[in-house]
Tab-separated table of C-alpha atoms in Angstrom:
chain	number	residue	atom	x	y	z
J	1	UNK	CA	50.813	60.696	174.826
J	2	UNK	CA	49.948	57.246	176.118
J	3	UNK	CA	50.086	53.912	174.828
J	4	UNK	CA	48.883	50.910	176.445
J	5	UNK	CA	49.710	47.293	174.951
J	6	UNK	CA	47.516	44.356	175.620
J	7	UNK	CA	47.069	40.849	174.703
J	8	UNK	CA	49.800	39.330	176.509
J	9	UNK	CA	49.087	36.172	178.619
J	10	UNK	CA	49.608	32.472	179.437
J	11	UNK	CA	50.282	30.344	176.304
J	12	UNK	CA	51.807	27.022	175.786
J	13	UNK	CA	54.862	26.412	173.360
J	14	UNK	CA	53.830	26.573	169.584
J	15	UNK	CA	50.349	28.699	170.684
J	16	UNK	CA	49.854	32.411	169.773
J	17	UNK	CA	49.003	35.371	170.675
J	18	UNK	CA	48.011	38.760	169.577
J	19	UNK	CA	49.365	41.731	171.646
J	20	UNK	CA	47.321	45.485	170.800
J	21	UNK	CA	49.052	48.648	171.191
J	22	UNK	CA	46.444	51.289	171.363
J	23	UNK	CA	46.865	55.042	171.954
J	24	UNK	CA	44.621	57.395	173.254
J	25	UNK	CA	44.645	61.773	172.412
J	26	UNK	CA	47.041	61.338	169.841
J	27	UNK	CA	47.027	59.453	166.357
J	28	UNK	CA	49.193	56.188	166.077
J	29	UNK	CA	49.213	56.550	162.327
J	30	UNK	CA	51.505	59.497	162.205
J	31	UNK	CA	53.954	57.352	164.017
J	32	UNK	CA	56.394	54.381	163.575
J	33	UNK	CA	55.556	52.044	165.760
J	34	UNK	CA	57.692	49.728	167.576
J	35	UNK	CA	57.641	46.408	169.895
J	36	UNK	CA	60.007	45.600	172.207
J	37	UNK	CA	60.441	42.959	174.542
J	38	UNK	CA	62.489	42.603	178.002
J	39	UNK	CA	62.881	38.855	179.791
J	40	UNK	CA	64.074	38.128	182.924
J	41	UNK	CA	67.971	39.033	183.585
J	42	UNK	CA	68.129	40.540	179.696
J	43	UNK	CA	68.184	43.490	178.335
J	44	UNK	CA	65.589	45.163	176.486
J	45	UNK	CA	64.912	43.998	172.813
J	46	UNK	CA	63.589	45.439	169.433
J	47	UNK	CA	61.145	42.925	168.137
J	48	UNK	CA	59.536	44.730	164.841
J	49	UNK	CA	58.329	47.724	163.848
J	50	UNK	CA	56.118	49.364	161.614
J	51	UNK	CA	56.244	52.839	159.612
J	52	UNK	CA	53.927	55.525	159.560
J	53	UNK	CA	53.845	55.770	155.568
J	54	UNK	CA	54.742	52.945	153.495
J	55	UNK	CA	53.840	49.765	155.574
J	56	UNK	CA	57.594	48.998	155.795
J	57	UNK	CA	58.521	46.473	158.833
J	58	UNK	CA	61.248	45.152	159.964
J	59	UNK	CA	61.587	42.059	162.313
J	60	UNK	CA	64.093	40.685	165.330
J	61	UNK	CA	65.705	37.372	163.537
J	62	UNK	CA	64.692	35.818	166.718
J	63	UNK	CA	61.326	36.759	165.710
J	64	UNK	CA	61.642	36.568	161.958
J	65	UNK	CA	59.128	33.847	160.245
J	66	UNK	CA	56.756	33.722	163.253
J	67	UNK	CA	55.765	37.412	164.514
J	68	UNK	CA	53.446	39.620	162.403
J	69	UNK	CA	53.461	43.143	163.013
J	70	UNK	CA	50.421	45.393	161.343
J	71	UNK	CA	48.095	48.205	161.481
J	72	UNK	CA	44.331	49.108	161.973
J	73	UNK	CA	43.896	52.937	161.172
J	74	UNK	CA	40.630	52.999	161.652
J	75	UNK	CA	40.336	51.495	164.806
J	76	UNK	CA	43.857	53.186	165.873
J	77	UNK	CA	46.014	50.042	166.827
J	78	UNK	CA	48.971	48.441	166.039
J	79	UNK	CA	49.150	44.454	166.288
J	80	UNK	CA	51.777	42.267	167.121
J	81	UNK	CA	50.625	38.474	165.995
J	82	UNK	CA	52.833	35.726	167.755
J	83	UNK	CA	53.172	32.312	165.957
J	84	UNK	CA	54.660	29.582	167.133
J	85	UNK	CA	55.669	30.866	170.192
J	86	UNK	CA	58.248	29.488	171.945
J	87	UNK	CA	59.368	29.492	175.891
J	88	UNK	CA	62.415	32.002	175.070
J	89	UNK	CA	59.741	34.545	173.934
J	90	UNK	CA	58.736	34.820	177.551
J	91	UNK	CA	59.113	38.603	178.520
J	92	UNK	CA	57.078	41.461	179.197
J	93	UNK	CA	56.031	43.512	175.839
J	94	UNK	CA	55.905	46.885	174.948
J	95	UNK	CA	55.244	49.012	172.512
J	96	UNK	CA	56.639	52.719	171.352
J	97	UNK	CA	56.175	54.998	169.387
J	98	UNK	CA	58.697	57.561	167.094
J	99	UNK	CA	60.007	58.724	164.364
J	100	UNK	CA	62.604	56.287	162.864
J	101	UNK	CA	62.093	52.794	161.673
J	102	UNK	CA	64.589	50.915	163.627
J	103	UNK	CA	64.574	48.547	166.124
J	104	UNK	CA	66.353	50.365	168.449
J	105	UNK	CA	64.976	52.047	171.626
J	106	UNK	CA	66.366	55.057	170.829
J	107	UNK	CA	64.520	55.593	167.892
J	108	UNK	CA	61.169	55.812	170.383
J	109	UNK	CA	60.292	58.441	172.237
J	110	UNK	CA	56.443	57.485	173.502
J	111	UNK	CA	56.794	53.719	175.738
J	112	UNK	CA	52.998	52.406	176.940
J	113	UNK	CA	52.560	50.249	179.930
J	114	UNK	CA	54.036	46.471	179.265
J	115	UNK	CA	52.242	43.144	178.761
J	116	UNK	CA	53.082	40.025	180.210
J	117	UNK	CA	54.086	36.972	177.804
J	118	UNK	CA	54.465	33.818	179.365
J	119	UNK	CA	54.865	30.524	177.013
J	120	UNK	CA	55.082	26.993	179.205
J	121	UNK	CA	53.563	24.047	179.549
């Protein structure tokens, strides 16, 4: 099973971005998906998530209001859009994949490779 999250990049305060989590062998759809974020010197955070049925998410209050988290099926992604991003959302991204909608990491048990978010001026 591998994921692989992209999107991430340079962006100045109150920009966005768009991070993709995209799988390839196995179907994302039969999973909750999950992004999760680690900054410098912090531990490792649960952002939002997504479940494999209903559509049900869930989002970090940090991220609550600003962060969209959805699905494409058909093209076998999972999106994470970032609105008015701010300098503490600096961090490299993940994404996972499981069986549990929480924001937890040990609800995962399939991490991709990380993106880089960096918000500045």
């Amino acid at each position: 099973v591998q994921l692989q999250a992209s999107g991430g990049g340079l962006v100045q305060p109150g920009g966005s971005l768009t991070l993709s989590c995209a799988a390839s062998v196995f179907t994302l759809e039969q999973y909750v998906i999950g992004w999760f974020r680690q900054a410098p010197g912090k531990e490792r955070e649960g952002v939002s998530c997504i479940s494999s049925s209903d559509g049900s998410t869930y989002y970090a209050d940090s991220v609550k209001g600003r962060f969209t988290i959805s699905r494409d099926n058909a093209k076998n992604t999972v999106y994470l859009q970032m609105n008015v991003l701010k300098p503490e959302d600096t961090a490299v991204y993940y994404c996972a994949a499981g069986e549990n909608l929480v924001l937890g990491a040990y609800g995962y048990e399939y991490w991709g490779q990380e993106t880089l978010v960096t918000v500045s001026s």
